[in-house]
């Protein structure tokens, strides 16, 4: 059961703020100002603006923690508050933490390298090797909340957040934990990452119109938008949530994962891996494509991904795909890499709970006119019970989650 969630995104510093902005069709993409972008071909991104670490953590933590870990901790604290979860001595040994990230604390790594070159070895702090590790977000959350169950990192590129949630689901089903804080985080709006992804021709270059840059499923799309953020959900065994008196927000019923085994940056041309992941998630949930009421698509706005995903949805969902809404919230958040799958799971749950489906903004000329990509404006759909959330990443990593209304 999902009993709580939190988020920090380019649209807001909470899950509520993010959801409100999504329903309004507001873009969080703008000209990047956290770094000098003068010499870059791509100068736009989805930044978490105005974030104040002091609201969520003491100075000693914010000084050592990379922004990706700060975002993750803030999202975890909100999720716990939302779930009414207090990790006491009785619960602690059965509470786990799994945080996914595609890039990890890259900003801290780059800064440490610059400091080493400029000032030598003595300028490197004694915690550098810890705070520049991929598991630092999970560690910060565990130490802050006092969890004593397993805490670990998950890294599968853009599928990291979804895979972390899937791993958490398995931990509960096998009895390894009763409660898991799971999600994803990334803070990779950096010079190196914008330059590298830009040179790979993966990013949109609509520098003069940032809000219109991310155009999932639009015929004139030209790449994704690099963004940052985090989301964490509280997953609990049903009997544990009931014993705590916690309200279930949704039931996570299916998870599937696969690998393309094809190319580092391009999806398999027939969507083989993506299809395997979606089919596995549906099978795990005990349903078929005919049961799906909403799809929160991976929908990055790249030429190959969107076309492949649309074809996969047609194959797996059949005629159902032409009768249900399929939207990409990345059109507003940009691509938060490891955080994306977790943020999009939250959006999927909110859609089931409210009947409101967030739009795919900037989708003026859909690549498949037979699919309702929810262009431009939020749509209301009564009676939605099951949502599918897709996450496909560089390196051929694929993950899909199925969530059911309660």
mmCIF file of C-alpha atoms in Angstrom:
data_model
loop_
_atom_site.group_PDB
_atom_site.id
_atom_site.type_symbol
_atom_site.label_atom_id
_atom_site.label_comp_id
_atom_site.label_asym_id
_atom_site.label_seq_id
_atom_site.Cartn_x
_atom_site.Cartn_y
_atom_site.Cartn_z
ATOM 1 C CA UNK A 1 0.000 0.000 0.000
ATOM 2 C CA UNK A 2 1.120 3.557 -0.689
ATOM 3 C CA UNK A 3 0.366 5.630 2.398
ATOM 4 C CA UNK A 4 2.293 8.827 1.728
ATOM 5 C CA UNK A 5 4.490 10.678 -0.722
ATOM 6 C CA UNK A 6 6.611 13.769 -1.083
ATOM 7 C CA UNK A 7 8.282 15.541 -3.985
ATOM 8 C CA UNK A 8 10.696 18.326 -4.842
ATOM 9 C CA UNK A 9 10.572 19.307 -8.521
ATOM 10 C CA UNK A 10 11.004 22.239 -10.890
ATOM 11 C CA UNK A 11 7.257 22.792 -10.363
ATOM 12 C CA UNK A 12 7.295 23.019 -6.569
ATOM 13 C CA UNK A 13 8.851 22.007 -3.288
ATOM 14 C CA UNK A 14 6.129 19.534 -2.346
ATOM 15 C CA UNK A 15 3.937 16.908 -3.956
ATOM 16 C CA UNK A 16 0.940 19.220 -3.600
ATOM 17 C CA UNK A 17 2.639 22.175 -5.272
ATOM 18 C CA UNK A 18 3.896 19.938 -8.068
ATOM 19 C CA UNK A 19 0.454 18.449 -8.694
ATOM 20 C CA UNK A 20 -1.249 21.846 -8.741
ATOM 21 C CA UNK A 21 1.263 23.122 -11.289
ATOM 22 C CA UNK A 22 0.789 20.010 -13.442
ATOM 23 C CA UNK A 23 -2.967 20.463 -13.549
ATOM 24 C CA UNK A 24 -2.428 24.087 -14.553
ATOM 25 C CA UNK A 25 -0.159 22.965 -17.408
ATOM 26 C CA UNK A 26 2.713 25.074 -16.103
ATOM 27 C CA UNK A 27 6.246 24.434 -17.336
ATOM 28 C CA UNK A 28 9.156 24.310 -14.917
ATOM 29 C CA UNK A 29 11.710 24.658 -17.719
ATOM 30 C CA UNK A 30 13.645 27.908 -18.035
ATOM 31 C CA UNK A 31 17.082 29.292 -18.831
ATOM 32 C CA UNK A 32 19.614 27.730 -16.464
ATOM 33 C CA UNK A 33 21.148 30.196 -14.033
ATOM 34 C CA UNK A 34 22.796 27.943 -11.443
ATOM 35 C CA UNK A 35 25.842 27.539 -13.701
ATOM 36 C CA UNK A 36 27.490 29.561 -16.474
ATOM 37 C CA UNK A 37 25.871 28.351 -19.693
ATOM 38 C CA UNK A 38 27.441 30.925 -21.999
ATOM 39 C CA UNK A 39 29.550 28.413 -23.925
ATOM 40 C CA UNK A 40 26.943 25.639 -24.001
ATOM 41 C CA UNK A 41 24.763 24.755 -26.975
ATOM 42 C CA UNK A 42 21.952 23.864 -24.552
ATOM 43 C CA UNK A 43 21.203 26.587 -22.012
ATOM 44 C CA UNK A 44 17.833 25.445 -20.642
ATOM 45 C CA UNK A 45 16.795 23.005 -17.946
ATOM 46 C CA UNK A 46 14.390 22.257 -15.148
ATOM 47 C CA UNK A 47 15.899 23.659 -11.960
ATOM 48 C CA UNK A 48 14.539 23.382 -8.429
ATOM 49 C CA UNK A 49 14.495 27.101 -7.738
ATOM 50 C CA UNK A 50 14.278 28.718 -4.316
ATOM 51 C CA UNK A 51 14.949 25.509 -2.407
ATOM 52 C CA UNK A 52 16.037 26.268 1.176
ATOM 53 C CA UNK A 53 17.840 23.294 2.755
ATOM 54 C CA UNK A 54 17.498 24.833 6.212
ATOM 55 C CA UNK A 55 13.775 24.082 6.168
ATOM 56 C CA UNK A 56 14.508 20.368 6.158
ATOM 57 C CA UNK A 57 17.915 19.750 7.714
ATOM 58 C CA UNK A 58 20.500 21.294 10.027
ATOM 59 C CA UNK A 59 23.484 23.170 8.546
ATOM 60 C CA UNK A 60 25.899 20.307 9.213
ATOM 61 C CA UNK A 61 23.820 18.093 6.920
ATOM 62 C CA UNK A 62 23.206 20.640 4.166
ATOM 63 C CA UNK A 63 26.912 21.501 4.066
ATOM 64 C CA UNK A 64 27.930 17.912 3.389
ATOM 65 C CA UNK A 65 24.977 16.672 1.336
ATOM 66 C CA UNK A 66 24.838 17.036 -2.427
ATOM 67 C CA UNK A 67 21.661 18.743 -3.706
ATOM 68 C CA UNK A 68 20.352 15.397 -4.951
ATOM 69 C CA UNK A 69 20.506 14.053 -1.382
ATOM 70 C CA UNK A 70 18.981 17.263 -0.013
ATOM 71 C CA UNK A 71 16.037 16.907 -2.406
ATOM 72 C CA UNK A 72 15.619 13.243 -1.469
ATOM 73 C CA UNK A 73 15.648 13.985 2.250
ATOM 74 C CA UNK A 74 13.103 16.781 1.859
ATOM 75 C CA UNK A 75 10.822 14.490 -0.155
ATOM 76 C CA UNK A 76 11.196 11.688 2.408
ATOM 77 C CA UNK A 77 10.275 13.988 5.296
ATOM 78 C CA UNK A 78 7.161 15.124 3.427
ATOM 79 C CA UNK A 79 6.249 11.516 2.629
ATOM 80 C CA UNK A 80 6.525 10.506 6.276
ATOM 81 C CA UNK A 81 4.417 13.453 7.375
ATOM 82 C CA UNK A 82 1.841 12.609 4.705
ATOM 83 C CA UNK A 83 1.742 8.987 5.909
ATOM 84 C CA UNK A 84 1.710 9.904 9.581
ATOM 85 C CA UNK A 85 4.810 7.753 9.953
ATOM 86 C CA UNK A 86 7.056 8.138 12.971
ATOM 87 C CA UNK A 87 9.901 5.647 13.017
ATOM 88 C CA UNK A 88 10.096 4.586 16.671
ATOM 89 C CA UNK A 89 12.205 1.861 18.272
ATOM 90 C CA UNK A 90 9.550 -0.747 17.572
ATOM 91 C CA UNK A 91 9.221 0.033 13.860
ATOM 92 C CA UNK A 92 12.830 0.948 13.069
ATOM 93 C CA UNK A 93 14.246 -2.564 12.404
ATOM 94 C CA UNK A 94 11.469 -3.221 9.870
ATOM 95 C CA UNK A 95 11.732 0.093 7.971
ATOM 96 C CA UNK A 96 13.937 0.187 4.862
ATOM 97 C CA UNK A 97 15.109 2.907 2.459
ATOM 98 C CA UNK A 98 15.714 2.503 -1.285
ATOM 99 C CA UNK A 99 16.617 5.595 -3.320
ATOM 100 C CA UNK A 100 17.304 5.456 -7.047
ATOM 101 C CA UNK A 101 19.520 7.864 -8.954
ATOM 102 C CA UNK A 102 20.905 7.913 -12.444
ATOM 103 C CA UNK A 103 23.741 10.343 -11.789
ATOM 104 C CA UNK A 104 24.038 10.573 -8.002
ATOM 105 C CA UNK A 105 25.970 13.397 -6.309
ATOM 106 C CA UNK A 106 27.678 14.567 -9.493
ATOM 107 C CA UNK A 107 27.800 18.222 -8.451
ATOM 108 C CA UNK A 108 29.781 17.329 -5.349
ATOM 109 C CA UNK A 109 32.091 15.105 -7.369
ATOM 110 C CA UNK A 110 32.838 17.856 -9.875
ATOM 111 C CA UNK A 111 33.408 20.415 -7.117
ATOM 112 C CA UNK A 112 35.749 18.066 -5.261
ATOM 113 C CA UNK A 113 37.783 17.518 -8.423
ATOM 114 C CA UNK A 114 38.029 21.270 -8.991
ATOM 115 C CA UNK A 115 39.119 21.782 -5.367
ATOM 116 C CA UNK A 116 41.767 19.083 -5.662
ATOM 117 C CA UNK A 117 43.225 20.668 -8.797
ATOM 118 C CA UNK A 118 43.158 24.158 -7.324
ATOM 119 C CA UNK A 119 44.286 23.540 -3.738
ATOM 120 C CA UNK A 120 45.679 20.033 -3.473
ATOM 121 C CA UNK A 121 44.830 16.962 -1.369
ATOM 122 C CA UNK A 122 44.602 18.763 1.968
ATOM 123 C CA UNK A 123 41.588 20.714 0.700
ATOM 124 C CA UNK A 124 39.517 17.538 0.402
ATOM 125 C CA UNK A 125 37.227 17.014 3.385
ATOM 126 C CA UNK A 126 37.222 13.750 5.356
ATOM 127 C CA UNK A 127 33.603 12.963 4.408
ATOM 128 C CA UNK A 128 34.086 13.565 0.678
ATOM 129 C CA UNK A 129 34.326 9.882 -0.218
ATOM 130 C CA UNK A 130 31.035 9.289 1.618
ATOM 131 C CA UNK A 131 28.986 12.239 0.423
ATOM 132 C CA UNK A 132 30.070 11.727 -3.189
ATOM 133 C CA UNK A 133 28.817 8.130 -3.163
ATOM 134 C CA UNK A 134 25.629 6.947 -4.888
ATOM 135 C CA UNK A 135 24.155 5.749 -1.593
ATOM 136 C CA UNK A 136 24.502 9.078 0.210
ATOM 137 C CA UNK A 137 20.814 10.019 -0.228
ATOM 138 C CA UNK A 138 19.641 6.723 1.252
ATOM 139 C CA UNK A 139 22.144 7.136 4.083
ATOM 140 C CA UNK A 140 21.020 10.666 4.922
ATOM 141 C CA UNK A 141 17.374 9.577 5.024
ATOM 142 C CA UNK A 142 18.114 6.531 7.169
ATOM 143 C CA UNK A 143 20.186 8.510 9.670
ATOM 144 C CA UNK A 144 17.684 11.350 9.886
ATOM 145 C CA UNK A 145 14.670 9.079 10.444
ATOM 146 C CA UNK A 146 16.409 6.355 12.433
ATOM 147 C CA UNK A 147 15.491 3.473 10.131
ATOM 148 C CA UNK A 148 17.340 0.242 10.886
ATOM 149 C CA UNK A 149 16.175 -1.974 8.050
ATOM 150 C CA UNK A 150 18.169 -2.221 4.807
ATOM 151 C CA UNK A 151 19.126 1.071 3.127
ATOM 152 C CA UNK A 152 20.487 1.014 -0.376
ATOM 153 C CA UNK A 153 20.920 2.812 -3.679
ATOM 154 C CA UNK A 154 19.469 1.825 -7.036
ATOM 155 C CA UNK A 155 21.024 3.028 -10.273
ATOM 156 C CA UNK A 156 19.474 2.166 -13.637
ATOM 157 C CA UNK A 157 19.644 5.514 -15.452
ATOM 158 C CA UNK A 158 16.215 7.008 -16.125
ATOM 159 C CA UNK A 159 14.476 3.917 -14.717
ATOM 160 C CA UNK A 160 16.147 4.296 -11.309
ATOM 161 C CA UNK A 161 13.184 5.784 -9.429
ATOM 162 C CA UNK A 162 10.719 3.225 -10.753
ATOM 163 C CA UNK A 163 13.159 0.369 -10.112
ATOM 164 C CA UNK A 164 13.676 1.584 -6.530
ATOM 165 C CA UNK A 165 9.918 1.470 -5.953
ATOM 166 C CA UNK A 166 9.769 -1.971 -7.568
ATOM 167 C CA UNK A 167 12.597 -3.210 -5.363
ATOM 168 C CA UNK A 168 10.763 -1.853 -2.324
ATOM 169 C CA UNK A 169 7.615 -3.683 -3.372
ATOM 170 C CA UNK A 170 9.590 -6.930 -3.547
ATOM 171 C CA UNK A 171 11.158 -6.306 -0.122
ATOM 172 C CA UNK A 172 7.706 -6.082 1.413
ATOM 173 C CA UNK A 173 6.305 -9.071 -0.474
ATOM 174 C CA UNK A 174 9.208 -11.296 0.632
ATOM 175 C CA UNK A 175 9.046 -10.128 4.235
ATOM 176 C CA UNK A 176 12.408 -8.351 4.210
ATOM 177 C CA UNK A 177 10.732 -5.152 5.442
ATOM 178 C CA UNK A 178 7.309 -3.970 6.588
ATOM 179 C CA UNK A 179 7.687 -0.349 5.489
ATOM 180 C CA UNK A 180 9.952 1.072 2.790
ATOM 181 C CA UNK A 181 10.722 4.664 1.885
ATOM 182 C CA UNK A 182 11.380 4.398 -1.834
ATOM 183 C CA UNK A 183 11.891 6.805 -4.697
ATOM 184 C CA UNK A 184 14.459 8.627 -6.749
ATOM 185 C CA UNK A 185 16.524 11.793 -6.887
ATOM 186 C CA UNK A 186 18.917 13.565 -9.217
ATOM 187 C CA UNK A 187 20.541 16.991 -9.482
ATOM 188 C CA UNK A 188 22.388 16.867 -12.776
ATOM 189 C CA UNK A 189 21.770 20.311 -14.250
ATOM 190 C CA UNK A 190 25.531 20.747 -14.462
ATOM 191 C CA UNK A 191 27.940 21.994 -17.098
ATOM 192 C CA UNK A 192 29.322 18.508 -17.813
ATOM 193 C CA UNK A 193 25.935 16.815 -18.024
ATOM 194 C CA UNK A 194 24.383 19.494 -20.219
ATOM 195 C CA UNK A 195 27.454 19.448 -22.460
ATOM 196 C CA UNK A 196 27.623 15.664 -22.711
ATOM 197 C CA UNK A 197 23.916 15.066 -23.328
ATOM 198 C CA UNK A 198 23.863 18.028 -25.689
ATOM 199 C CA UNK A 199 26.787 16.647 -27.669
ATOM 200 C CA UNK A 200 24.939 13.340 -27.857
ATOM 201 C CA UNK A 201 22.113 15.273 -29.558
ATOM 202 C CA UNK A 202 19.696 14.067 -26.892
ATOM 203 C CA UNK A 203 18.639 17.499 -25.580
ATOM 204 C CA UNK A 204 16.249 20.066 -26.981
ATOM 205 C CA UNK A 205 18.004 23.212 -28.207
ATOM 206 C CA UNK A 206 14.979 25.505 -28.010
ATOM 207 C CA UNK A 207 16.960 27.967 -25.910
ATOM 208 C CA UNK A 208 14.789 30.896 -26.991
ATOM 209 C CA UNK A 209 11.536 29.285 -25.842
ATOM 210 C CA UNK A 210 12.284 27.107 -22.792
ATOM 211 C CA UNK A 211 8.669 26.463 -21.767
ATOM 212 C CA UNK A 212 7.941 25.024 -25.218
ATOM 213 C CA UNK A 213 11.128 22.947 -25.421
ATOM 214 C CA UNK A 214 9.897 19.621 -24.101
ATOM 215 C CA UNK A 215 7.387 18.306 -26.655
ATOM 216 C CA UNK A 216 6.584 14.644 -25.977
ATOM 217 C CA UNK A 217 4.755 12.849 -28.783
ATOM 218 C CA UNK A 218 4.788 15.982 -30.939
ATOM 219 C CA UNK A 219 5.973 15.668 -34.538
ATOM 220 C CA UNK A 220 8.367 18.600 -34.034
ATOM 221 C CA UNK A 221 10.081 17.361 -30.874
ATOM 222 C CA UNK A 222 13.865 17.727 -30.812
ATOM 223 C CA UNK A 223 15.041 16.201 -27.536
ATOM 224 C CA UNK A 224 14.510 16.017 -23.807
ATOM 225 C CA UNK A 225 15.166 18.702 -21.196
ATOM 226 C CA UNK A 226 17.605 17.958 -18.366
ATOM 227 C CA UNK A 227 15.987 18.545 -14.972
ATOM 228 C CA UNK A 228 16.439 17.837 -11.294
ATOM 229 C CA UNK A 229 14.273 16.826 -8.363
ATOM 230 C CA UNK A 230 13.171 13.978 -6.120
ATOM 231 C CA UNK A 231 10.153 12.000 -4.988
ATOM 232 C CA UNK A 232 9.721 9.445 -2.226
ATOM 233 C CA UNK A 233 6.732 7.228 -1.449
ATOM 234 C CA UNK A 234 5.941 5.316 1.732
ATOM 235 C CA UNK A 235 5.116 1.695 0.931
ATOM 236 C CA UNK A 236 3.656 -0.533 3.637
ATOM 237 C CA UNK A 237 2.359 -4.045 3.997
ATOM 238 C CA UNK A 238 -1.431 -3.755 4.181
ATOM 239 C CA UNK A 239 -1.664 -5.196 7.688
ATOM 240 C CA UNK A 240 1.047 -2.854 8.962
ATOM 241 C CA UNK A 241 -0.719 0.199 7.557
ATOM 242 C CA UNK A 242 -3.986 -0.985 9.089
ATOM 243 C CA UNK A 243 -2.337 -1.554 12.451
ATOM 244 C CA UNK A 244 -0.870 1.946 12.356
ATOM 245 C CA UNK A 245 -4.222 3.423 11.386
ATOM 246 C CA UNK A 246 -2.696 4.778 8.161
ATOM 247 C CA UNK A 247 -4.926 5.535 5.188
ATOM 248 C CA UNK A 248 -4.062 3.799 1.924
ATOM 249 C CA UNK A 249 -3.756 6.192 -1.017
ATOM 250 C CA UNK A 250 -3.305 3.470 -3.630
ATOM 251 C CA UNK A 251 -2.139 -0.094 -4.031
ATOM 252 C CA UNK A 252 1.041 -0.857 -5.943
ATOM 253 C CA UNK A 253 0.158 -4.098 -7.695
ATOM 254 C CA UNK A 254 2.664 -4.636 -10.496
ATOM 255 C CA UNK A 255 6.317 -4.125 -11.379
ATOM 256 C CA UNK A 256 8.287 -5.238 -14.394
ATOM 257 C CA UNK A 257 11.848 -4.584 -15.538
ATOM 258 C CA UNK A 258 13.986 -5.518 -18.522
ATOM 259 C CA UNK A 259 17.013 -4.603 -20.629
ATOM 260 C CA UNK A 260 17.128 -3.743 -24.317
ATOM 261 C CA UNK A 261 20.612 -5.230 -24.851
ATOM 262 C CA UNK A 262 20.800 -2.978 -27.891
ATOM 263 C CA UNK A 263 22.441 0.473 -27.609
ATOM 264 C CA UNK A 264 23.657 2.909 -24.951
ATOM 265 C CA UNK A 265 21.389 5.791 -25.917
ATOM 266 C CA UNK A 266 18.866 4.520 -28.466
ATOM 267 C CA UNK A 267 15.909 2.280 -27.618
ATOM 268 C CA UNK A 268 15.496 -1.018 -29.401
ATOM 269 C CA UNK A 269 13.846 -0.118 -32.746
ATOM 270 C CA UNK A 270 10.961 -2.499 -32.091
ATOM 271 C CA UNK A 271 10.680 -1.555 -28.425
ATOM 272 C CA UNK A 272 11.546 -5.083 -27.373
ATOM 273 C CA UNK A 273 12.817 -4.246 -23.901
ATOM 274 C CA UNK A 274 10.136 -1.679 -23.151
ATOM 275 C CA UNK A 275 7.443 -4.127 -24.162
ATOM 276 C CA UNK A 276 8.921 -6.857 -21.955
ATOM 277 C CA UNK A 277 8.874 -4.516 -18.936
ATOM 278 C CA UNK A 278 5.280 -3.382 -19.498
ATOM 279 C CA UNK A 279 4.053 -6.913 -20.085
ATOM 280 C CA UNK A 280 5.842 -8.109 -16.946
ATOM 281 C CA UNK A 281 4.264 -5.353 -14.852
ATOM 282 C CA UNK A 282 0.777 -6.182 -16.142
ATOM 283 C CA UNK A 283 1.360 -9.874 -15.540
ATOM 284 C CA UNK A 284 2.623 -9.163 -12.028
ATOM 285 C CA UNK A 285 -0.545 -7.175 -11.351
ATOM 286 C CA UNK A 286 -2.709 -10.002 -12.676
ATOM 287 C CA UNK A 287 -4.283 -7.856 -15.383
ATOM 288 C CA UNK A 288 -4.120 -7.297 -19.136
ATOM 289 C CA UNK A 289 -3.756 -4.176 -21.218
ATOM 290 C CA UNK A 290 -7.547 -4.039 -21.494
ATOM 291 C CA UNK A 291 -7.719 -3.165 -17.779
ATOM 292 C CA UNK A 292 -5.522 -0.051 -17.898
ATOM 293 C CA UNK A 293 -7.328 3.273 -17.484
ATOM 294 C CA UNK A 294 -4.423 5.739 -17.675
ATOM 295 C CA UNK A 295 -0.814 5.701 -18.821
ATOM 296 C CA UNK A 296 1.763 8.109 -17.480
ATOM 297 C CA UNK A 297 4.176 7.675 -20.366
ATOM 298 C CA UNK A 298 7.945 7.904 -20.247
ATOM 299 C CA UNK A 299 7.470 10.475 -23.039
ATOM 300 C CA UNK A 300 10.795 12.305 -23.078
ATOM 301 C CA UNK A 301 10.388 14.312 -26.266
ATOM 302 C CA UNK A 302 13.200 12.542 -28.115
ATOM 303 C CA UNK A 303 12.665 11.353 -31.688
ATOM 304 C CA UNK A 304 13.237 7.651 -31.058
ATOM 305 C CA UNK A 305 11.799 7.185 -27.567
ATOM 306 C CA UNK A 306 8.374 8.686 -28.237
ATOM 307 C CA UNK A 307 7.794 6.817 -31.467
ATOM 308 C CA UNK A 308 8.922 3.541 -29.908
ATOM 309 C CA UNK A 309 6.806 3.998 -26.785
ATOM 310 C CA UNK A 310 3.671 4.830 -28.773
ATOM 311 C CA UNK A 311 4.180 1.669 -30.835
ATOM 312 C CA UNK A 312 4.729 -0.427 -27.700
ATOM 313 C CA UNK A 313 1.546 0.901 -26.120
ATOM 314 C CA UNK A 314 -0.417 0.029 -29.236
ATOM 315 C CA UNK A 315 0.984 -3.511 -29.166
ATOM 316 C CA UNK A 316 0.517 -4.151 -25.451
ATOM 317 C CA UNK A 317 -2.762 -2.308 -24.820
ATOM 318 C CA UNK A 318 -4.325 -2.974 -28.202
ATOM 319 C CA UNK A 319 -7.445 -0.973 -28.981
ATOM 320 C CA UNK A 320 -7.610 0.107 -25.341
ATOM 321 C CA UNK A 321 -4.861 2.667 -25.983
ATOM 322 C CA UNK A 322 -7.183 4.696 -28.208
ATOM 323 C CA UNK A 323 -9.840 4.905 -25.484
ATOM 324 C CA UNK A 324 -7.803 6.047 -22.484
ATOM 325 C CA UNK A 325 -5.657 9.102 -21.671
ATOM 326 C CA UNK A 326 -1.889 8.824 -22.180
ATOM 327 C CA UNK A 327 0.094 11.814 -20.956
ATOM 328 C CA UNK A 328 3.691 12.809 -20.325
ATOM 329 C CA UNK A 329 4.252 15.028 -17.300
ATOM 330 C CA UNK A 330 7.862 15.455 -18.447
ATOM 331 C CA UNK A 331 6.443 18.055 -20.828
ATOM 332 C CA UNK A 332 6.193 20.253 -17.708
ATOM 333 C CA UNK A 333 8.895 18.969 -15.344
ATOM 334 C CA UNK A 334 11.532 18.140 -17.918
ATOM 335 C CA UNK A 335 13.382 14.853 -17.423
ATOM 336 C CA UNK A 336 14.446 14.442 -13.785
ATOM 337 C CA UNK A 337 16.382 11.266 -14.678
ATOM 338 C CA UNK A 338 16.423 9.056 -11.563
ATOM 339 C CA UNK A 339 13.621 11.031 -9.929
ATOM 340 C CA UNK A 340 11.322 10.824 -12.948
ATOM 341 C CA UNK A 341 9.768 7.414 -12.301
ATOM 342 C CA UNK A 342 8.984 8.253 -8.676
ATOM 343 C CA UNK A 343 7.496 11.669 -9.467
ATOM 344 C CA UNK A 344 5.409 10.129 -12.240
ATOM 345 C CA UNK A 345 4.144 7.399 -9.912
ATOM 346 C CA UNK A 346 2.920 10.142 -7.568
ATOM 347 C CA UNK A 347 1.200 11.853 -10.505
ATOM 348 C CA UNK A 348 -0.401 8.551 -11.522
ATOM 349 C CA UNK A 349 -1.780 8.004 -8.024
ATOM 350 C CA UNK A 350 -3.119 11.542 -7.900
ATOM 351 C CA UNK A 351 -4.830 11.007 -11.254
ATOM 352 C CA UNK A 352 -6.577 7.891 -9.941
ATOM 353 C CA UNK A 353 -7.598 9.621 -6.724
ATOM 354 C CA UNK A 354 -8.991 12.746 -8.364
ATOM 355 C CA UNK A 355 -9.959 11.672 -11.879
ATOM 356 C CA UNK A 356 -7.882 14.578 -13.209
ATOM 357 C CA UNK A 357 -5.289 13.661 -15.829
ATOM 358 C CA UNK A 358 -2.391 16.112 -16.190
ATOM 359 C CA UNK A 359 -1.698 17.252 -19.739
ATOM 360 C CA UNK A 360 1.064 16.804 -22.240
ATOM 361 C CA UNK A 361 1.797 20.430 -22.979
ATOM 362 C CA UNK A 362 3.421 21.446 -26.272
ATOM 363 C CA UNK A 363 1.835 18.493 -28.078
ATOM 364 C CA UNK A 364 0.474 20.428 -31.063
ATOM 365 C CA UNK A 365 0.940 17.843 -33.805
ATOM 366 C CA UNK A 366 0.675 14.358 -32.247
ATOM 367 C CA UNK A 367 2.681 11.586 -33.867
ATOM 368 C CA UNK A 368 -0.248 9.187 -33.417
ATOM 369 C CA UNK A 369 -3.585 11.022 -33.807
ATOM 370 C CA UNK A 370 -5.443 7.945 -32.596
ATOM 371 C CA UNK A 371 -4.013 8.240 -29.083
ATOM 372 C CA UNK A 372 -5.326 10.806 -26.606
ATOM 373 C CA UNK A 373 -2.087 12.399 -25.409
ATOM 374 C CA UNK A 374 -4.102 14.878 -23.287
ATOM 375 C CA UNK A 375 -2.767 17.855 -25.230
ATOM 376 C CA UNK A 376 -2.318 21.202 -23.478
ATOM 377 C CA UNK A 377 -5.044 20.999 -20.816
ATOM 378 C CA UNK A 378 -6.016 18.725 -17.943
ATOM 379 C CA UNK A 379 -8.830 16.288 -18.658
ATOM 380 C CA UNK A 380 -11.225 14.739 -16.148
ATOM 381 C CA UNK A 381 -11.965 11.028 -16.489
ATOM 382 C CA UNK A 382 -14.385 9.360 -14.118
ATOM 383 C CA UNK A 383 -13.963 5.809 -12.904
ATOM 384 C CA UNK A 384 -10.234 5.314 -13.468
ATOM 385 C CA UNK A 385 -9.026 2.372 -11.405
ATOM 386 C CA UNK A 386 -5.662 1.291 -12.827
ATOM 387 C CA UNK A 387 -2.682 3.324 -14.015
ATOM 388 C CA UNK A 388 0.509 2.269 -15.778
ATOM 389 C CA UNK A 389 3.680 4.337 -15.327
ATOM 390 C CA UNK A 390 6.603 3.747 -17.716
ATOM 391 C CA UNK A 391 10.299 4.516 -17.247
ATOM 392 C CA UNK A 392 12.880 3.716 -19.941
ATOM 393 C CA UNK A 393 16.515 4.717 -19.648
ATOM 394 C CA UNK A 394 19.881 5.021 -21.347
ATOM 395 C CA UNK A 395 21.733 1.728 -21.358
ATOM 396 C CA UNK A 396 18.509 -0.058 -22.231
ATOM 397 C CA UNK A 397 17.082 -0.060 -18.689
ATOM 398 C CA UNK A 398 13.288 -0.384 -18.623
ATOM 399 C CA UNK A 399 10.815 -0.406 -15.743
ATOM 400 C CA UNK A 400 7.047 -0.213 -15.466
ATOM 401 C CA UNK A 401 4.764 0.131 -12.448
ATOM 402 C CA UNK A 402 1.057 -0.649 -12.120
ATOM 403 C CA UNK A 403 -0.962 1.085 -9.423
ATOM 404 C CA UNK A 404 -4.587 0.532 -8.453
ATOM 405 C CA UNK A 405 -7.057 2.915 -6.815
ATOM 406 C CA UNK A 406 -8.363 1.969 -3.359
#
